[in-house]
Tab-separated table of C-alpha atoms and ligand atoms in Angstrom:
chain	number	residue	atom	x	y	z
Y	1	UNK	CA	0.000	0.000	0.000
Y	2	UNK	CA	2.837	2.441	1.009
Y	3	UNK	CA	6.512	1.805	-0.743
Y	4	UNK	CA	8.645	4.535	0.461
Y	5	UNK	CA	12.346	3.997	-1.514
Y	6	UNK	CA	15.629	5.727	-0.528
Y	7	UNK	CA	13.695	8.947	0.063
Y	8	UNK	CA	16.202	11.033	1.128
Y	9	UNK	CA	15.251	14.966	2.386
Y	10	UNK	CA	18.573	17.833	3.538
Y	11	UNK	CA	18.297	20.560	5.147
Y	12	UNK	CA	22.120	22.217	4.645
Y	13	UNK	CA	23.906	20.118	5.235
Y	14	UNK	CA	21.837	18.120	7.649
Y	15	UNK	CA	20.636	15.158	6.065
Y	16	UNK	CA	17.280	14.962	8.140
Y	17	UNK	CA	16.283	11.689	6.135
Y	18	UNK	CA	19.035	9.329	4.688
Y	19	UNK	CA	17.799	6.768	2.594
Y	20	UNK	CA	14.922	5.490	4.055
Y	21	UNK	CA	13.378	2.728	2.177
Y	22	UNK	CA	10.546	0.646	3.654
Y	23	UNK	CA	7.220	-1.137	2.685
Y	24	UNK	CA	3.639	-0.932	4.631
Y	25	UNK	CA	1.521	-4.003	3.724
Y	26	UNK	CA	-2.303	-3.163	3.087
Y	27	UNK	CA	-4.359	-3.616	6.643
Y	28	UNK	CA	-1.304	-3.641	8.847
Y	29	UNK	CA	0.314	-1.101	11.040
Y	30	UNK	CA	3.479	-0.065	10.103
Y	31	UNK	CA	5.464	1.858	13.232
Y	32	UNK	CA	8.516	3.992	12.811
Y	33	UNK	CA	9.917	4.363	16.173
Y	34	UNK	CA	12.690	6.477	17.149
Y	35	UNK	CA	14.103	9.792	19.740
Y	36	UNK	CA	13.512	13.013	18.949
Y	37	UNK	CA	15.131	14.339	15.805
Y	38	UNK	CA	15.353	11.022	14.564
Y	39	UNK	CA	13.475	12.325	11.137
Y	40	UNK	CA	9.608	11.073	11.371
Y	41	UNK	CA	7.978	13.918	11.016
Y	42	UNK	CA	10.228	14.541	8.015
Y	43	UNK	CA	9.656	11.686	6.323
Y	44	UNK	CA	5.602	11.936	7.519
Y	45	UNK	CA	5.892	15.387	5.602
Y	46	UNK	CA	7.119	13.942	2.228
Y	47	UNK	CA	4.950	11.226	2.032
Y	48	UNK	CA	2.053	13.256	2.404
Y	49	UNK	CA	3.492	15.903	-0.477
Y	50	UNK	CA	4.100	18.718	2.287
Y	51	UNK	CA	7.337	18.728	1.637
Y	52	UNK	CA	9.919	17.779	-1.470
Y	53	UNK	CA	12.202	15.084	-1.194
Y	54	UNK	CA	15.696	15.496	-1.782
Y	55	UNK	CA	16.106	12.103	-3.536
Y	56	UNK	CA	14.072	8.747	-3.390
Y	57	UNK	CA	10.545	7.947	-4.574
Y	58	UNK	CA	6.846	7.364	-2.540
Y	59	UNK	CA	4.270	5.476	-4.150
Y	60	UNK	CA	0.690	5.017	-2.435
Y	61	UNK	CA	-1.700	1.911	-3.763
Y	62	UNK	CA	1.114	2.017	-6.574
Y	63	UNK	CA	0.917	5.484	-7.588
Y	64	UNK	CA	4.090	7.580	-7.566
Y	65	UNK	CA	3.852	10.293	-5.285
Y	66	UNK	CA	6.284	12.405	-7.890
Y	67	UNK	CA	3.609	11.792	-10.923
Y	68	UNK	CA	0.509	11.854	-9.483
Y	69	UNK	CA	0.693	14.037	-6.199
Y	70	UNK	CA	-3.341	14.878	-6.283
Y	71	UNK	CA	-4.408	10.992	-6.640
Y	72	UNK	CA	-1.724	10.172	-3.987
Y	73	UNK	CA	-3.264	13.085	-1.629
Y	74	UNK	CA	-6.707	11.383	-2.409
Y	75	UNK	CA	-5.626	7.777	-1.100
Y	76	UNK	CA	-4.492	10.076	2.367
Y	77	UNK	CA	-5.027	10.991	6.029
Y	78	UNK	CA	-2.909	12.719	7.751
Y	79	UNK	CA	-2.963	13.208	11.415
Y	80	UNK	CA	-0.145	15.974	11.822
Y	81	UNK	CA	1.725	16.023	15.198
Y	82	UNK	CA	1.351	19.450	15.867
Y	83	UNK	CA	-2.328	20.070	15.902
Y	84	UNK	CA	-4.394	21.941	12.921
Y	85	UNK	CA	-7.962	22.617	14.290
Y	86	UNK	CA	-9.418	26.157	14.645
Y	87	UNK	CA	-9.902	26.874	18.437
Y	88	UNK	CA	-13.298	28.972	18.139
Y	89	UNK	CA	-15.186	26.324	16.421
Y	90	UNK	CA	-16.772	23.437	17.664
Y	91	UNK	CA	-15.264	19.869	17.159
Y	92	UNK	CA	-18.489	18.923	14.354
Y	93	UNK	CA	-18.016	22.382	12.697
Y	94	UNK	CA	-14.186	21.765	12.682
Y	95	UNK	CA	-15.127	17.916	11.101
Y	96	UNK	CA	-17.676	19.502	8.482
Y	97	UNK	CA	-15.320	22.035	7.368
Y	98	UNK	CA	-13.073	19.846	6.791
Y	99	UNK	CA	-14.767	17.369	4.971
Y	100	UNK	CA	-16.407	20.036	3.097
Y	101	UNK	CA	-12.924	20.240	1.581
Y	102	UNK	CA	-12.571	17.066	0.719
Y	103	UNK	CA	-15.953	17.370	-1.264
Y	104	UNK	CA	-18.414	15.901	1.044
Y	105	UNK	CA	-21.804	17.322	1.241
Y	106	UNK	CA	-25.151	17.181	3.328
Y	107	UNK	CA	-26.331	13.943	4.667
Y	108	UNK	CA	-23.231	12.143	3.628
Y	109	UNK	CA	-21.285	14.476	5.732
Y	110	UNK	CA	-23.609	14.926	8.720
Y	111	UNK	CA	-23.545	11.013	9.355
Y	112	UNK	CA	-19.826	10.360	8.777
Y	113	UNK	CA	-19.393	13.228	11.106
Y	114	UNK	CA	-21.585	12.043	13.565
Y	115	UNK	CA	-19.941	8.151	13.128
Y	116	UNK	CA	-16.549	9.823	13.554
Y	117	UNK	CA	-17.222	11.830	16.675
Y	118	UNK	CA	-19.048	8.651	18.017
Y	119	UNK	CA	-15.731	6.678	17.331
Y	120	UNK	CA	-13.314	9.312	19.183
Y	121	UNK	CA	-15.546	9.801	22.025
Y	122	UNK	CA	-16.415	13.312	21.377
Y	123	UNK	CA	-20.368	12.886	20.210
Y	124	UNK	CA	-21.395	14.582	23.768
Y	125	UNK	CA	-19.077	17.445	23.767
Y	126	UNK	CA	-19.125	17.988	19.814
Y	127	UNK	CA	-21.199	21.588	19.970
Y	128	UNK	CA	-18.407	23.185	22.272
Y	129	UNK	CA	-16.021	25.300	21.427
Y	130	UNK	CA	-12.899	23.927	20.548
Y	131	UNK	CA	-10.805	26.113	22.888
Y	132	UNK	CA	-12.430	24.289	26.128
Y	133	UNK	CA	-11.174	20.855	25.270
Y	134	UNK	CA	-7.888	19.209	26.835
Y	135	UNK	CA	-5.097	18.404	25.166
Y	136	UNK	CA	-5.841	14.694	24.613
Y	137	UNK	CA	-9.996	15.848	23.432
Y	138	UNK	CA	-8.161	18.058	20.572
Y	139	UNK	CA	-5.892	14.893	19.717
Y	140	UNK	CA	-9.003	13.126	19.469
Y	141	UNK	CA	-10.743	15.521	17.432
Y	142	UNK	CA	-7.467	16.248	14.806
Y	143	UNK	CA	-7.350	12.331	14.744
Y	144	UNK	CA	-11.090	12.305	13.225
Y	145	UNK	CA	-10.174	14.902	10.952
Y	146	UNK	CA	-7.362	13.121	9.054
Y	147	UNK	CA	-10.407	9.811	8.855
Y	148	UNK	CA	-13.027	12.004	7.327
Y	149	UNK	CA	-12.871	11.198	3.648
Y	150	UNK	CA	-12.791	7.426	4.428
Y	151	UNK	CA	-8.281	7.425	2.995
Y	152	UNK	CA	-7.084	3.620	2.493
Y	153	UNK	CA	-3.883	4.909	4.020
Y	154	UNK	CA	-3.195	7.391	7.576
Y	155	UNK	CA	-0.374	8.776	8.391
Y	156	UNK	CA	-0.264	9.589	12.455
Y	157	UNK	CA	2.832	11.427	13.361
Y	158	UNK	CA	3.098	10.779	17.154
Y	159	UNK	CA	-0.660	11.110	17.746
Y	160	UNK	CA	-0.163	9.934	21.392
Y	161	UNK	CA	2.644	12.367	22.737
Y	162	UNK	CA	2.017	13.503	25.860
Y	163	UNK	CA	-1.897	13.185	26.416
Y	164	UNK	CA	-3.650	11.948	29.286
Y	165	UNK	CA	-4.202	7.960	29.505
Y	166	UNK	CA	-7.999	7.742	28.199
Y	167	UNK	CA	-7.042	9.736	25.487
Y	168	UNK	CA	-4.465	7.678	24.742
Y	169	UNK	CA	-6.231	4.396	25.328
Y	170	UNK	CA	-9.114	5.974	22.724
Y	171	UNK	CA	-6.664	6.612	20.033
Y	172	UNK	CA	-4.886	3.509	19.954
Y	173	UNK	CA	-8.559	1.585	20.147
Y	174	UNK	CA	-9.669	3.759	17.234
Y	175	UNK	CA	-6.275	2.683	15.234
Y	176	UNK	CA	-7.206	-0.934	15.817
Y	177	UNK	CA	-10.716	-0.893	14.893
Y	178	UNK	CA	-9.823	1.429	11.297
Y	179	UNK	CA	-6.913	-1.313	10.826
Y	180	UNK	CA	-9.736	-3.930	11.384
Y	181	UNK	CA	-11.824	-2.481	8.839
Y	182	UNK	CA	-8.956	-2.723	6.041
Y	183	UNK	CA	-7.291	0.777	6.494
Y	184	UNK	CA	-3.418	0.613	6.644
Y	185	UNK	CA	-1.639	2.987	8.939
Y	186	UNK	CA	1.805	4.587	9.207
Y	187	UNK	CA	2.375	4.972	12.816
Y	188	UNK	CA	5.305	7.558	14.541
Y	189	UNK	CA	6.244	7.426	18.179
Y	190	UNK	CA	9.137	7.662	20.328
Y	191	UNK	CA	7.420	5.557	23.111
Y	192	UNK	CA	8.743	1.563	22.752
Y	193	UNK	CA	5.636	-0.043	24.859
Y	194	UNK	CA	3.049	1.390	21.915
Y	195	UNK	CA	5.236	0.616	19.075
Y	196	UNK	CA	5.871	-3.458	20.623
Y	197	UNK	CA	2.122	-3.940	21.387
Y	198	UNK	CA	0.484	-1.564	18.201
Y	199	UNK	CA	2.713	-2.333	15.095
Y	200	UNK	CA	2.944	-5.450	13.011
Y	201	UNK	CA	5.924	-3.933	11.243
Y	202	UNK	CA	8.168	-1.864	12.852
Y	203	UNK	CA	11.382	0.117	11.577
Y	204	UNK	CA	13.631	1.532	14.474
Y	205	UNK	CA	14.894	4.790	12.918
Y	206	UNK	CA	17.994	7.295	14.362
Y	207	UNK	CA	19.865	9.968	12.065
Y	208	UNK	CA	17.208	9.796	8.987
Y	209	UNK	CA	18.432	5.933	9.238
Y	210	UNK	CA	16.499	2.637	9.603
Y	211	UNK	CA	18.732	0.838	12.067
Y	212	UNK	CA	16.801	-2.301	11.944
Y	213	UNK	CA	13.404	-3.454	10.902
Y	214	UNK	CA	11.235	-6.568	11.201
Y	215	UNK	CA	8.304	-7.802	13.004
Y	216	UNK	CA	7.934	-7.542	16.699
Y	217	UNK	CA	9.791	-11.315	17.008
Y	218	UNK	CA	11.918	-10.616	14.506
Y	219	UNK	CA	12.989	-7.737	16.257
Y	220	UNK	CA	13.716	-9.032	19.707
Y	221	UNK	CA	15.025	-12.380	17.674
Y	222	UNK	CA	18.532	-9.734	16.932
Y	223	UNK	CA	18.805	-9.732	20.523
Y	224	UNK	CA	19.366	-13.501	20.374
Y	225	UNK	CA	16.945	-16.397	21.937
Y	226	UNK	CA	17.502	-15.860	25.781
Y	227	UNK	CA	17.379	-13.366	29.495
Y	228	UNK	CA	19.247	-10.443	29.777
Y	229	UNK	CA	21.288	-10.243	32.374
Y	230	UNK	CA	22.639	-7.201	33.817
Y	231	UNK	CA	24.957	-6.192	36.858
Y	232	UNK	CA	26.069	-3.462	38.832
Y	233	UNK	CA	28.971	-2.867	40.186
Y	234	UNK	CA	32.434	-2.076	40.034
Y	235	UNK	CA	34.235	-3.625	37.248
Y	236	UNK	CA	37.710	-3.722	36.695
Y	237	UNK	CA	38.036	-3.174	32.807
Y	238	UNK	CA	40.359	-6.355	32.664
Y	239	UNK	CA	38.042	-8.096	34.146
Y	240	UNK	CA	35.783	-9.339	31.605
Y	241	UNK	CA	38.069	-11.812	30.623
Y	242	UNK	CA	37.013	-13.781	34.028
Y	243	UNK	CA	33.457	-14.030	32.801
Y	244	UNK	CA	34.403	-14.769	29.171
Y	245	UNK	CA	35.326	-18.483	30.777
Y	246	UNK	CA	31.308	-18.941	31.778
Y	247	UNK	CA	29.620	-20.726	29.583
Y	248	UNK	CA	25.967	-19.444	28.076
Y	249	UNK	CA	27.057	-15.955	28.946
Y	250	UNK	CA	27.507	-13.101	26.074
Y	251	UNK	CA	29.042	-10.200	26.678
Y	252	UNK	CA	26.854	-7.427	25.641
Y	253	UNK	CA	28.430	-4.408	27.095
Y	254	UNK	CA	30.872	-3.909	29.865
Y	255	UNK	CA	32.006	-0.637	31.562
Y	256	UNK	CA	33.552	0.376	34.486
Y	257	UNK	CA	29.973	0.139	36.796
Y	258	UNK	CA	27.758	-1.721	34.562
Y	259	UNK	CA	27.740	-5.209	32.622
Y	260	UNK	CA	25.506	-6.808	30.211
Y	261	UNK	CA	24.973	-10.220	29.077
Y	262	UNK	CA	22.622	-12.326	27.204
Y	263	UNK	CA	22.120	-16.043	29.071
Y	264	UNK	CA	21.721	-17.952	26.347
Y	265	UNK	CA	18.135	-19.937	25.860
Y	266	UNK	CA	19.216	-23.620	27.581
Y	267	UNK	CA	21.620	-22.032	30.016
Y	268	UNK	CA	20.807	-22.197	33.475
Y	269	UNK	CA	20.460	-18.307	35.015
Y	270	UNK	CA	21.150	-20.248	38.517
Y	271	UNK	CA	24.768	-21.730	37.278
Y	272	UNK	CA	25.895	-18.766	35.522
Y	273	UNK	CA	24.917	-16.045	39.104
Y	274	UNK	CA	27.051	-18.902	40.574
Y	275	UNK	CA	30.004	-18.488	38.401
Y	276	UNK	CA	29.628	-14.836	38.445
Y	277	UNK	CA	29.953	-14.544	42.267
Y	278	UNK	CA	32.491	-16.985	42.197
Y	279	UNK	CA	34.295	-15.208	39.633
Y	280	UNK	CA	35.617	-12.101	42.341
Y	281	UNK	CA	33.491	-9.804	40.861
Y	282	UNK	CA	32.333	-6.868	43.276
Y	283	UNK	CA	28.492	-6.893	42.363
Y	284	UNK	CA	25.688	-4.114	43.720
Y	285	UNK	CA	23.297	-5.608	42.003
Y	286	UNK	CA	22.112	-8.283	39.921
Y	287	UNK	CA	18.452	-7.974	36.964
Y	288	UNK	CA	17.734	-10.571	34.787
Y	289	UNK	CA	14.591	-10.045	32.135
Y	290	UNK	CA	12.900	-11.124	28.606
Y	291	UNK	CA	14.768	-8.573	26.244
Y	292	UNK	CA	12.495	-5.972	25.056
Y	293	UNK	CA	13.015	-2.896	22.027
Y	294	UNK	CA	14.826	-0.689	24.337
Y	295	UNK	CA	17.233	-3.133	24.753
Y	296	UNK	CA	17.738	-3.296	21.000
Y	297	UNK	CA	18.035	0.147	20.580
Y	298	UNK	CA	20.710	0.273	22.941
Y	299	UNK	CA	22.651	-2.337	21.079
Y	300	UNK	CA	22.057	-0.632	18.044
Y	301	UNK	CA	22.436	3.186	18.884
Y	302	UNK	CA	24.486	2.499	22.294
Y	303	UNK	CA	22.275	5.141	24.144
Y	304	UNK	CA	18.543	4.880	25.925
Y	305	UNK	CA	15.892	5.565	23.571
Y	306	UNK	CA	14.118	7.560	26.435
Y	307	UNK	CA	16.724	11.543	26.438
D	401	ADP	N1	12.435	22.701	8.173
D	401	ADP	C1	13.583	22.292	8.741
D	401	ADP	N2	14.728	22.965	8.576
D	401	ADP	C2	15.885	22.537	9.124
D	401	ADP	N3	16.012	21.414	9.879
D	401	ADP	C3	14.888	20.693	10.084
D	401	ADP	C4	13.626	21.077	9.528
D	401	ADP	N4	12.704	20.150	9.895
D	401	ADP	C5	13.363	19.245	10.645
D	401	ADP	N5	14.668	19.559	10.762
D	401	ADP	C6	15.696	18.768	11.473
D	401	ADP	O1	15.662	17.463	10.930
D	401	ADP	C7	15.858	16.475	11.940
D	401	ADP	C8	14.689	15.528	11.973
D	401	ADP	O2	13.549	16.222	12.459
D	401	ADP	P1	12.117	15.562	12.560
D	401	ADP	O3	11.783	14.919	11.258
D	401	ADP	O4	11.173	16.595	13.051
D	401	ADP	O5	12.344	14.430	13.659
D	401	ADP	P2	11.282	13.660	14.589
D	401	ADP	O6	9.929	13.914	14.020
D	401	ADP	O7	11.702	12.220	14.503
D	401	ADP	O8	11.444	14.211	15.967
D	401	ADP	C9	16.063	17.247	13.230
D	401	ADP	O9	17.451	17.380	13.449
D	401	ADP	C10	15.424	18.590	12.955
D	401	ADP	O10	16.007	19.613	13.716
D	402	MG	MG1	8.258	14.633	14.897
């Protein structure tokens, strides 16, 4: 549905965007997750003809963005990050005006308006002004605008960012249930629990870059098939030759306070704490988990993905 390849978008001589080439399969959510500045809203921007890539191509339901920019606009939603309602109107005046521009008239607008407002929550409140609502109601509401003309493909650029919970918990809902229905969604965020439990796809993007990209499993299947093992404590930096001897240990990371290993899947945890103590090493403390996307971030980026 969405084939996005080596799109490429400068600023200067920042290179905002570098290379990104990806696919979205039709009915699926496709998640780019990544830090601040990372380049999601850049990319969001070109895909949706706001802004002109430097290089690389976008084609929509197999139209090329760079040929056909009007049909391409047609096939799209966009839910923009920062927010683009008008404050005095009410949330159904702000839905009929907009699909008013996208040519929808009379009954055909009143009931998808009404249907919309229904599915963001908002049917009670709809006749207030827009100004009264809370951060999370307006996300709500600028979600429902980008659905309006009914587009096979929504972009949402980090629709969740800093809302209250029930917003939050709406928004993702409403995602699932257009997903369900056969629309297929490009989905920005820079927090890892949405992206691991929303997206069926996922690309984990830093620097304009995709770092690594796969399903959920596939993802976490980089980390290797095991716990993760980490310790505190003060490390000698010759020391990790004294733990290279256990076996079912891999040595992820090691500094001066902190240590990181993957325990092999078959390895027992209870053998290899019994090596490590017995190995001399000062420990503070010990954590052992299922890997999850932050950890793979780290590996990849060798910072947090939370700044
Ligand atoms: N119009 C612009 N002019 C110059 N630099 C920009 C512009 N838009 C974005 N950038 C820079 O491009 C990088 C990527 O930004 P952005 O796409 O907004 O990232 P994200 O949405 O992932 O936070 C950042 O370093 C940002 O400062
Ligand atoms: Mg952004």
């Amino acid at each position: 549905m969405l084939r996005v390849e080596h799109l490429t978008k400068s600023f200067g001589e920042l290179i905002a965007v570098d290379g990104l080439s990806f696919t979205a399969e039709a009915g699926k959510i496709f998640g780019l997750l990544g830090p601040n500045g990372a380049g999601k809203t850049t990319t969001i921007s070109m895909i949706c003809g706001l802004l002109r890539p430097s290089s690389g191509s976008v084609h929509v339901d197999g139209i090329d963005l760079g040929a056909d920019p009007i049909a391409v606009k047609r096939r799209l939603g966009v839910v923009p990050q920062e927010i683009a309602i008008y404050e005095d109107l009410s949330a159904v005046e702000n839905l009929r005006f907009w699909g008013g521009i996208y040519g929808l008239r009379g009954a055909a607008l009143r009931s998808r308006c009404e249907e919309l407002l229904r599915l963001v929550g908002l049917a009670d409140r709809s006749t207030e002004p827009v100004r009264v609502f809370s951060g999370g109601m307006k996300r709500r509401l600028n979600l429902a605008m980008g659905l309006v003309h009914g587009p096979k493909l929504v972009l949402l650029d980090e629709p969740t960012a800093g809302i209250d919970p029930q917003a939050r918990l709406n928004i993702l809902q409403v995602v699932r249930d257009i997903v369900a229905e056969g629309t297929t969604v490009l989905y920005t965020t820079h927090y890892l629990e949405e992206a691991e439990h929303l997206c069926d796809e996922l690309a984990i993007m830093d620097h304009g870059k995709i770092l690594a990209q796969g399903s959920i499993s596939e993802l976490k299947a980089q980390l290797g098939d095991g716990s993760l093992l980490t310790l505190q404590g003060d490390f000698d930096p010759v020391q990790p030759e004294k733990v290279s001897a256990i076996g079912g240990l891999r040595t992820l990371e090691w500094s001066a306070e902190r240590a990181r290993f993957m325990v092999e899947r078959g390895a027992s945890v209870g053998t290899v704490l019994e090596d490590l103590y017995g190995s001399g090493l000062h420990l503070r403390d010990v954590q052992i988990k299922e890997p999850n996307l932050e950890d793979l971030f780290l590996k990849l980026t060798g910072r947090e993905l939370r700044d």
